[in-house]
Amino acid sequence: SQQGEEDPQALSIQEGENATMNCSYKTSINNLQWYRQNSGRGLVHLILIRSNEREKHSGRLRVTLDTSKKSSSLLITASRAADTASYFCATDYNSGGSNYKLTFGKGTLLTVNP
Amino acid sequence: DGGITQSPKYLFRKEGQNVTLSCEQNLNHDAMYWYRQDPGQGLRLIYYSQIVNDFQKGDIAEGYSVSREKKESFPLTVTSAQKNPTAFYLCASSRLRDLPNEQFFGPGTRLTVL
């Protein structure tokens, strides 16, 4: 099955700096989602971008999607220590009929140092 | 409060035992999902259910079983046939079963085989 691949695997920055994470995928998608996971916890949905959208904003988050390159980026501006977490991209695929599933990448571990 | 609950938070199992992980949601969501997460890895889909009394295998269903007798409940049984069950298990739900939409996650159950 297709899978998003995040890059880098780990990122360490200082508070106040911007953090950029990238995701590449293999086949055509309907939409791409980004999730956040604090250590040992469940995932929290951050943003969904559809295949006909190129950019989307939500607070300090900016997501871009380039379907020609099969890639997406997540930018967190003015990072805070509380942004420390793993970030996953998830792509959808239709397994046939009316089913809808997501495939998750391995994630980027972001550490924001105070 | 609406949400997804998983229990127990930690579970220890002896080799050869079956164990059942609980997942309950009061969000009135149609679809529910079970994922497995290994250290430093993304999520892999075990089973999913789009409606009551129906479920489908995901990418790594071998050694696992599920049931969906009620809309709000989707328990996962890890059987003795699962060769390497030690992992973090996440349950999720989504409102729609056939359109792109976000998934809501529970806090997870960490299973350790002794």
XYZ file of N, CA and C in Angstrom:
684
model
N 0.844 -1.187 0.000
C 0.000 0.000 0.000
C 0.879 1.237 0.000
N 0.364 2.344 -0.524
C 1.168 3.548 -0.573
C 1.370 4.073 0.842
N 2.436 4.836 0.997
C 2.740 5.367 2.310
C 3.447 6.695 2.163
N 3.058 7.659 2.991
C 3.779 8.915 3.011
C 5.095 8.732 3.732
N 6.088 9.465 3.312
C 7.391 9.438 3.960
C 7.721 10.845 4.400
N 7.921 11.033 5.715
C 8.244 12.356 6.217
C 9.754 12.585 6.203
N 10.090 13.835 6.073
C 11.502 14.224 6.063
C 11.606 15.597 6.707
N 12.510 15.819 7.651
C 13.474 14.845 8.166
C 12.830 13.892 9.172
N 13.566 12.875 9.606
C 13.064 11.978 10.638
C 13.027 12.678 11.981
N 13.984 13.584 12.202
C 14.035 14.332 13.460
C 14.506 15.739 13.173
N 13.978 16.690 13.942
C 14.291 18.102 13.754
C 14.354 18.765 15.112
N 15.442 19.472 15.382
C 15.607 20.162 16.654
C 15.842 21.637 16.391
N 15.021 22.493 16.984
C 15.122 23.925 16.749
C 14.971 24.671 18.061
N 15.228 25.964 18.025
C 15.052 26.816 19.195
C 13.680 27.453 19.153
N 13.166 27.724 20.339
C 11.876 28.393 20.454
C 11.896 29.696 19.649
N 10.799 29.947 18.941
C 10.719 31.153 18.129
C 11.072 30.924 16.680
N 11.845 29.887 16.386
C 12.198 29.566 14.997
C 11.017 28.873 14.301
N 11.113 28.841 12.977
C 10.116 28.121 12.191
C 10.568 26.683 11.985
N 9.603 25.772 11.900
C 9.906 24.360 11.649
C 9.194 23.922 10.377
N 9.934 23.295 9.487
C 9.349 22.800 8.241
C 9.556 21.297 8.134
N 8.470 20.590 7.897
C 8.515 19.145 7.707
C 7.912 18.813 6.357
N 8.473 17.813 5.714
C 8.034 17.450 4.375
C 7.482 16.036 4.346
N 6.601 15.810 3.389
C 5.994 14.496 3.218
C 5.935 14.196 1.732
N 6.393 13.012 1.354
C 6.267 12.573 -0.036
C 5.430 11.311 -0.076
N 4.705 11.142 -1.155
C 3.863 9.960 -1.283
C 3.993 9.402 -2.685
N 3.423 8.225 -2.900
C 3.752 7.494 -4.117
C 2.701 7.592 -5.220
N 1.434 7.548 -4.870
C 0.411 7.534 -5.912
C -0.592 8.667 -5.695
N -1.468 8.849 -6.643
C -2.433 9.940 -6.572
C -3.325 9.813 -5.349
N -3.667 10.940 -4.793
C -4.479 10.959 -3.580
C -5.673 11.885 -3.762
N -6.640 11.747 -2.866
C -7.768 12.664 -2.817
C -7.496 13.818 -1.857
N -6.804 13.495 -0.774
C -6.465 14.530 0.188
C -5.301 14.054 1.043
N -4.707 14.988 1.748
C -3.584 14.686 2.637
C -3.864 15.358 3.975
N -3.574 14.648 5.043
C -3.816 15.190 6.370
C -2.523 15.180 7.183
N -2.426 16.106 8.111
C -1.320 16.135 9.059
C -1.877 15.929 10.464
N -1.150 15.099 11.236
C -1.512 14.797 12.617
C -0.305 15.039 13.513
N -0.609 15.281 14.765
C 0.421 15.485 15.779
C 0.248 14.422 16.863
N 1.371 13.936 17.414
C 1.317 12.961 18.495
C 2.327 13.341 19.568
N 1.826 13.639 20.754
C 2.712 13.807 21.888
C 3.134 12.419 22.370
N 4.291 12.358 22.987
C 4.882 11.078 23.377
C 3.913 10.231 24.187
N 3.670 8.998 23.712
C 2.823 8.070 24.453
C 1.342 8.374 24.428
N 0.921 9.255 23.529
C -0.491 9.642 23.462
C -1.081 9.307 22.096
N -2.377 9.559 21.961
C -3.027 9.379 20.675
C -2.709 10.528 19.732
N -3.109 10.359 18.475
C -2.854 11.405 17.479
C -3.971 12.444 17.506
N -3.600 13.666 17.154
C -4.557 14.756 17.066
C -4.499 15.327 15.657
N -5.662 15.463 15.036
C -5.728 15.998 13.678
C -5.372 17.483 13.669
N -4.525 17.880 12.710
C -4.141 19.277 12.595
C -4.828 19.959 11.409
N -4.729 19.337 10.250
C -5.221 20.024 9.058
C -5.403 19.020 7.930
N -6.371 19.268 7.066
C -6.624 18.451 5.882
C -6.544 19.349 4.663
N -5.815 18.915 3.651
C -5.724 19.673 2.413
C -6.149 18.757 1.267
N -7.044 19.237 0.432
C -7.572 18.428 -0.664
C -6.647 18.515 -1.874
N -6.770 17.575 -2.765
C -5.858 17.505 -3.912
C -5.986 18.707 -4.840
N -7.120 19.419 -4.792
C -7.275 20.595 -5.656
C -6.881 21.889 -4.939
N -6.347 21.767 -3.743
C -5.858 22.926 -2.998
C -4.340 22.936 -3.025
N -3.756 24.120 -2.987
C -2.294 24.240 -3.024
C -1.734 24.687 -1.685
N -2.525 25.406 -0.921
C -2.031 25.921 0.354
C -3.203 26.102 1.302
N -2.912 25.871 2.595
C -3.940 26.042 3.602
C -3.299 26.514 4.898
N -4.007 27.376 5.621
C -3.479 27.918 6.861
C -4.420 27.576 8.010
N -3.822 27.397 9.188
C -4.601 27.245 10.407
C -3.742 27.734 11.556
N -4.038 28.940 12.037
C -3.228 29.504 13.104
C -1.777 29.641 12.683
N -0.867 29.020 13.441
C 0.550 29.076 13.102
C 0.977 27.991 12.114
N 0.032 27.244 11.614
C 0.333 26.154 10.678
C 0.061 26.599 9.245
N 0.993 26.199 8.367
C 0.791 26.422 6.937
C 1.144 25.129 6.220
N 0.212 24.631 5.448
C 0.428 23.390 4.707
C 0.375 23.691 3.218
N 1.302 23.122 2.486
C 1.281 23.217 1.028
C 1.188 21.819 0.444
N 0.656 21.744 -0.742
C 0.525 20.472 -1.448
C 0.913 20.677 -2.901
N 1.827 19.862 -3.370
C 2.247 19.887 -4.768
C 1.974 18.500 -5.350
N 0.850 18.372 -6.025
C 0.474 17.052 -6.534
C 1.363 16.606 -7.687
N 1.981 17.557 -8.396
C 2.879 17.162 -9.491
C 4.140 16.508 -8.956
N 4.558 16.924 -7.771
C 5.745 16.335 -7.145
C 5.364 15.294 -6.101
N 4.058 15.117 -5.884
C 3.584 14.185 -4.861
C 4.242 14.493 -3.515
N 4.128 15.733 -3.100
C 4.745 16.120 -1.838
C 3.924 17.199 -1.145
N 4.112 17.274 0.163
C 3.452 18.269 0.990
C 4.445 18.757 2.036
N 4.239 19.966 2.507
C 5.067 20.460 3.594
C 4.182 21.060 4.670
N 4.643 20.928 5.906
C 3.979 21.522 7.067
C 4.955 22.513 7.686
N 4.543 23.755 7.774
C 5.345 24.802 8.380
C 4.684 25.243 9.675
N 5.456 25.202 10.753
C 4.999 25.744 12.030
C 5.799 27.006 12.289
N 5.143 28.131 12.373
C 5.840 29.383 12.579
C 5.937 29.708 14.066
N 6.973 30.470 14.409
C 7.166 30.939 15.793
C 6.964 29.801 16.784
N 7.764 28.768 16.631
C 7.560 27.543 17.415
C 7.685 27.790 18.919
N 7.010 26.920 19.656
C 7.015 26.964 21.116
C 7.455 25.615 21.654
N 7.909 25.585 22.885
C 8.317 24.312 23.485
C 7.168 23.310 23.462
N 5.950 23.799 23.567
C 4.770 22.918 23.576
C 4.511 22.280 22.215
N 5.200 22.747 21.178
C 5.050 22.128 19.849
C 5.858 20.841 19.737
N 6.686 20.562 20.723
C 7.485 19.335 20.720
C 6.566 18.124 20.638
N 6.737 17.342 19.573
C 5.860 16.198 19.314
C 6.337 15.513 18.039
N 5.694 14.413 17.700
C 5.899 13.785 16.396
C 4.771 14.226 15.474
N 5.124 14.467 14.224
C 4.149 14.940 13.242
C 4.093 13.937 12.100
N 2.874 13.536 11.755
C 2.657 12.510 10.737
C 1.809 13.073 9.604
N 2.172 12.696 8.388
C 1.261 12.947 7.292
C 0.498 11.655 7.009
N -0.714 11.810 6.508
C -1.559 10.661 6.201
C -2.242 10.910 4.872
N -2.172 9.928 4.012
C -2.813 10.048 2.705
C -3.961 9.058 2.622
N -4.959 9.439 1.858
C -6.115 8.564 1.725
C -5.960 7.680 0.510
N -6.634 6.581 0.533
C -6.780 5.785 -0.670
C -8.085 5.043 -0.575
N -8.664 4.807 -1.704
C -9.962 4.153 -1.740
C -9.750 2.689 -2.066
N -10.132 1.838 -1.132
C -9.898 0.409 -1.327
C -11.004 -0.233 -2.146
N -11.885 0.565 -2.654
C -12.976 0.016 -3.460
C -14.294 0.167 -2.742
N -15.338 0.309 -3.470
C -16.652 0.476 -2.862
C -16.745 1.779 -2.103
N -17.291 1.745 -0.932
C -17.497 2.962 -0.156
C -16.518 3.071 1.002
N -15.417 2.327 0.925
C -14.484 2.352 2.041
C -13.524 3.530 1.940
N -13.101 4.007 3.071
C -12.165 5.127 3.114
C -11.143 4.862 4.201
N -9.869 4.854 3.836
C -8.813 4.570 4.794
C -7.679 5.554 4.625
N -6.855 5.664 5.663
C -5.665 6.499 5.637
C -4.418 5.642 5.770
N -3.338 6.094 5.128
C -2.031 5.478 5.304
C -1.101 6.517 5.887
N -0.458 6.166 7.009
C 0.382 7.104 7.734
C 1.853 6.889 7.425
N 2.613 7.984 7.414
C 4.057 7.897 7.313
C 4.663 7.582 8.669
N 5.999 7.565 8.722
C 6.698 7.221 9.958
C 6.885 8.413 10.881
N 6.646 9.607 10.389
C 6.650 10.772 11.252
C 7.968 11.509 11.339
N 7.873 12.781 11.714
C 9.027 13.626 12.035
C 8.940 13.981 13.508
N 10.013 13.699 14.239
C 10.057 14.065 15.658
C 10.623 15.468 15.770
N 9.780 16.394 16.203
C 10.186 17.782 16.360
C 10.470 18.079 17.826
N 11.634 18.613 18.081
C 11.988 19.052 19.438
C 12.228 20.553 19.389
N 11.481 21.287 20.207
C 11.652 22.736 20.292
C 12.278 23.046 21.650
N 13.492 23.565 21.601
C 14.229 23.842 22.828
C 13.925 25.241 23.355
N 13.641 25.341 24.648
C 13.297 26.654 25.229
C 14.498 27.597 25.225
N -18.405 14.852 28.075
C -17.472 15.158 27.000
C -17.509 14.063 25.959
N -17.484 14.469 24.683
C -17.437 13.472 23.635
C -16.017 13.070 23.357
N -15.837 11.801 22.968
C -14.485 11.370 22.655
C -14.388 9.878 22.532
N -13.148 9.415 22.467
C -12.862 7.993 22.365
C -12.067 7.559 23.580
N -12.486 6.482 24.171
C -11.769 5.950 25.322
C -11.227 4.574 24.993
N -10.043 4.304 25.493
C -9.425 2.995 25.346
C -9.030 2.498 26.722
N -9.214 1.214 26.922
C -8.783 0.631 28.192
C -8.310 -0.792 27.970
N -7.351 -1.252 28.784
C -6.637 -0.455 29.777
C -5.555 0.402 29.127
N -4.906 1.250 29.883
C -3.817 2.065 29.362
C -2.561 1.207 29.170
N -2.321 0.315 30.114
C -1.204 -0.622 30.017
C -1.749 -2.040 30.191
N -1.192 -2.971 29.433
C -1.652 -4.354 29.492
C -0.456 -5.269 29.339
N -0.384 -6.251 30.228
C 0.694 -7.219 30.179
C 0.087 -8.579 29.894
N 0.721 -9.302 29.021
C 0.191 -10.605 28.606
C 1.297 -11.641 28.616
N 0.942 -12.812 29.058
C 1.889 -13.921 28.976
C 1.775 -14.543 27.595
N 2.839 -15.117 27.137
C 2.809 -15.772 25.827
C 1.746 -16.862 25.829
N 1.011 -16.957 24.736
C -0.022 -17.971 24.608
C -1.401 -17.526 25.056
N -1.489 -16.323 25.611
C -2.781 -15.809 26.067
C -3.401 -14.896 25.029
N -4.729 -14.925 24.982
C -5.456 -13.926 24.203
C -5.786 -12.757 25.123
N -5.759 -11.554 24.592
C -6.175 -10.387 25.370
C -7.068 -9.523 24.501
N -8.005 -8.812 25.157
C -8.920 -7.937 24.433
C -8.738 -6.501 24.876
N -8.576 -5.621 23.884
C -8.431 -4.195 24.125
C -9.767 -3.533 23.819
N -10.159 -2.647 24.735
C -11.456 -1.997 24.594
C -11.330 -0.655 23.887
N -12.329 -0.315 23.069
C -12.411 0.986 22.419
C -13.877 1.391 22.363
N -14.178 2.542 22.935
C -15.554 3.048 22.960
C -15.562 4.495 22.500
N -16.572 4.869 21.695
C -16.701 6.266 21.285
C -18.147 6.718 21.453
N -18.309 7.967 21.891
C -19.646 8.543 22.030
C -19.830 9.715 21.079
N -19.144 9.644 19.948
C -19.198 10.708 18.949
C -20.237 10.420 17.864
N -20.888 9.280 17.958
C -21.857 8.846 16.951
C -21.207 8.697 15.567
N -19.947 8.292 15.571
C -19.228 8.104 14.314
C -19.553 6.753 13.691
N -19.615 6.748 12.368
C -19.890 5.504 11.658
C -18.690 4.573 11.656
N -17.520 5.120 11.351
C -16.350 4.291 11.093
C -15.419 4.233 12.299
N -14.833 3.066 12.507
C -13.841 2.894 13.567
C -12.668 2.094 13.033
N -11.496 2.343 13.626
C -10.248 1.779 13.115
C -9.358 1.334 14.269
N -8.557 0.296 14.016
C -7.508 -0.101 14.941
C -6.165 -0.021 14.219
N -5.192 0.627 14.893
C -3.844 0.752 14.369
C -2.851 0.172 15.378
N -1.736 -0.241 14.836
C -0.609 -0.661 15.660
C 0.545 0.287 15.376
N 1.243 0.709 16.459
C 2.406 1.582 16.297
C 3.583 0.968 17.033
N 4.668 0.733 16.318
C 5.916 0.255 16.907
C 6.857 1.446 17.088
N 7.836 1.324 17.995
C 8.728 2.461 18.293
C 9.349 3.073 17.049
N 9.226 4.381 16.937
C 9.827 5.089 15.817
C 9.156 4.839 14.482
N 7.993 4.241 14.518
C 7.298 3.890 13.281
C 5.980 4.637 13.171
N 5.438 4.600 11.991
C 4.113 5.155 11.791
C 3.045 4.176 12.216
N 1.812 4.481 11.870
C 0.692 3.629 12.229
C 0.397 2.645 11.108
N 0.115 1.417 11.489
C -0.289 0.404 10.511
C -1.698 -0.071 10.845
N -2.524 -0.155 9.836
C -3.932 -0.474 10.017
C -4.136 -1.964 10.229
N -4.834 -2.314 11.306
C -5.098 -3.715 11.624
C -6.462 -4.130 11.077
N -7.497 -3.464 11.530
C -8.868 -3.719 11.095
C -9.615 -2.398 11.075
N -10.691 -2.347 10.293
C -11.567 -1.193 10.325
C -13.000 -1.632 10.090
N -13.913 -0.789 10.541
C -15.331 -1.099 10.437
C -16.066 0.148 9.987
N -16.866 0.000 8.957
C -17.605 1.131 8.419
C -19.014 1.222 8.995
N -19.580 0.081 9.347
C -20.920 0.051 9.927
C -21.005 -1.104 10.908
N -22.058 -1.089 11.701
C -22.250 -2.144 12.689
C -22.373 -3.499 12.002
N -21.797 -4.500 12.668
C -21.831 -5.884 12.195
C -21.075 -6.109 10.888
N -20.145 -5.208 10.581
C -19.320 -5.382 9.389
C -17.932 -4.818 9.674
N -16.892 -5.521 9.221
C -15.528 -5.036 9.387
C -14.651 -5.661 8.308
N -13.523 -5.002 8.050
C -12.597 -5.465 7.011
C -11.181 -5.532 7.557
N -10.395 -6.419 6.994
C -8.989 -6.517 7.366
C -8.221 -5.321 6.826
N -7.256 -4.882 7.638
C -6.324 -3.871 7.181
C -5.071 -4.524 6.646
N -3.949 -3.852 6.826
C -2.695 -4.331 6.259
C -2.017 -5.426 7.079
N -2.335 -5.489 8.390
C -1.636 -6.454 9.258
C -2.625 -7.176 10.165
N -3.651 -7.775 9.612
C -4.732 -8.375 10.396
C -4.388 -9.731 11.016
N -3.358 -10.387 10.519
C -3.063 -11.734 11.002
C -2.752 -11.735 12.499
N -3.448 -12.625 13.241
C -3.234 -12.727 14.677
C -4.129 -11.816 15.492
N -5.023 -11.093 14.816
C -5.953 -10.191 15.485
C -7.382 -10.531 15.079
N -8.344 -10.181 15.946
C -9.751 -10.302 15.588
C -10.512 -9.142 16.207
N -11.647 -8.787 15.593
C -12.467 -7.669 16.072
C -13.932 -8.058 15.988
N -14.761 -7.218 16.599
C -16.214 -7.325 16.464
C -16.786 -5.924 16.482
N -17.971 -5.758 15.870
C -18.638 -4.447 15.889
C -20.134 -4.702 16.080
N -20.472 -5.084 17.288
C -21.867 -5.390 17.613
C -22.669 -4.138 17.927
N -21.974 -3.084 18.347
C -22.627 -1.807 18.640
C -21.863 -0.702 17.932
N -22.558 0.361 17.584
C -21.929 1.461 16.854
C -20.802 2.083 17.669
N -20.975 2.146 18.989
C -20.002 2.860 19.813
C -18.830 2.003 20.265
N -18.820 0.710 19.970
C -17.793 -0.162 20.518
C -17.099 -0.977 19.433
N -15.788 -1.090 19.529
C -15.002 -1.827 18.522
C -13.814 -2.500 19.221
N -14.053 -3.578 19.969
C -12.956 -4.226 20.692
C -12.021 -5.011 19.778
N -10.757 -5.033 20.167
C -9.716 -5.747 19.422
C -9.157 -6.868 20.294
N -9.144 -8.082 19.773
C -8.530 -9.203 20.475
C -7.204 -9.538 19.828
N -6.168 -9.566 20.654
C -4.847 -9.971 20.196
C -4.703 -11.445 20.563
N -4.633 -12.299 19.593
C -4.618 -13.731 19.855
C -3.190 -14.252 20.007
N -3.097 -15.486 20.454
C -1.789 -16.111 20.626
C -1.103 -16.342 19.282
N -1.853 -16.222 18.210
C -1.275 -16.401 16.878
C -0.462 -15.188 16.424
N -0.607 -14.081 17.119
C 0.167 -12.874 16.776
C 1.574 -13.066 17.332
N 2.552 -13.132 16.442
C 3.913 -13.514 16.841
C 4.644 -12.463 17.639
N 4.381 -11.216 17.378
C 5.107 -10.143 18.060
C 4.124 -9.056 18.475
N 3.312 -9.288 19.496
C 2.239 -8.373 19.818
C 2.636 -7.151 20.628
N 3.836 -7.120 21.174
C 4.242 -5.967 21.988
C 4.264 -4.720 21.121
N 3.416 -3.745 21.449
C 3.286 -2.533 20.642
C 2.317 -1.582 21.336
N 2.159 -0.420 20.730
C 1.195 0.591 21.176
C 0.008 0.514 20.221
N -1.200 0.318 20.775
C -2.383 0.127 19.949
C -3.284 1.350 20.058
N -3.670 1.860 18.906
C -4.491 3.057 18.844
C -5.803 2.772 18.133
N -6.866 3.243 18.730
C -8.195 3.138 18.147
C -8.597 4.520 17.650
N -9.302 4.575 16.551
C -9.747 5.849 15.996
C -11.149 5.707 15.431
N -11.810 6.834 15.269
C -13.117 6.827 14.632
C -13.218 8.024 13.709
N -14.122 7.935 12.756
C -14.383 9.068 11.878
C -15.871 9.124 11.584
N -16.347 10.343 11.366
C -17.791 10.558 11.231
C -18.347 9.898 9.980
N -17.595 10.015 8.885
C -18.073 9.504 7.612
C -17.256 8.296 7.212
N -17.880 7.400 6.541
C -17.147 6.200 6.144
C -16.713 6.246 4.679
N -17.246 7.178 3.915
C -16.966 7.145 2.491
C -16.505 8.478 1.915
N -16.196 9.431 2.772
C -15.690 10.709 2.291
C -14.484 11.119 3.113
N -13.593 11.926 2.548
C -12.429 12.369 3.308
C -12.840 13.131 4.552
N -12.343 12.700 5.684
C -12.624 13.416 6.926
C -11.607 12.986 7.967
N -11.508 13.785 8.993
C -10.473 13.540 9.985
C -10.829 12.352 10.858
N -9.783 11.742 11.400
C -9.966 10.663 12.353
C -9.666 11.178 13.756
N -10.450 10.708 14.708
C -10.272 11.064 16.110
C -9.686 9.848 16.818
N -8.635 10.076 17.588
C -7.922 8.969 18.202
C -8.157 8.883 19.707
N -8.128 7.651 20.203
C -8.106 7.417 21.628
C -6.705 7.583 22.174
N -6.530 7.454 23.504
C -5.218 7.664 24.123
C -4.256 6.493 23.959
N -4.751 5.350 23.490
C -3.864 4.220 23.240
C -3.773 3.227 24.387
N -3.421 2.002 24.039
C -3.126 0.936 24.997
C -1.752 0.384 24.669
N -0.900 0.348 25.673
C 0.435 -0.215 25.464
C 0.432 -1.659 25.945
N 0.625 -2.570 25.001
C 0.610 -4.002 25.303
C 2.035 -4.531 25.353
N 2.335 -5.244 26.422
C 3.654 -5.861 26.580
C 3.476 -7.358 26.825
N 4.185 -8.153 26.059
C 4.160 -9.605 26.255
C 5.353 -10.007 27.097
N 5.052 -10.700 28.194
C 6.108 -11.076 29.127
C 6.729 -12.415 28.756
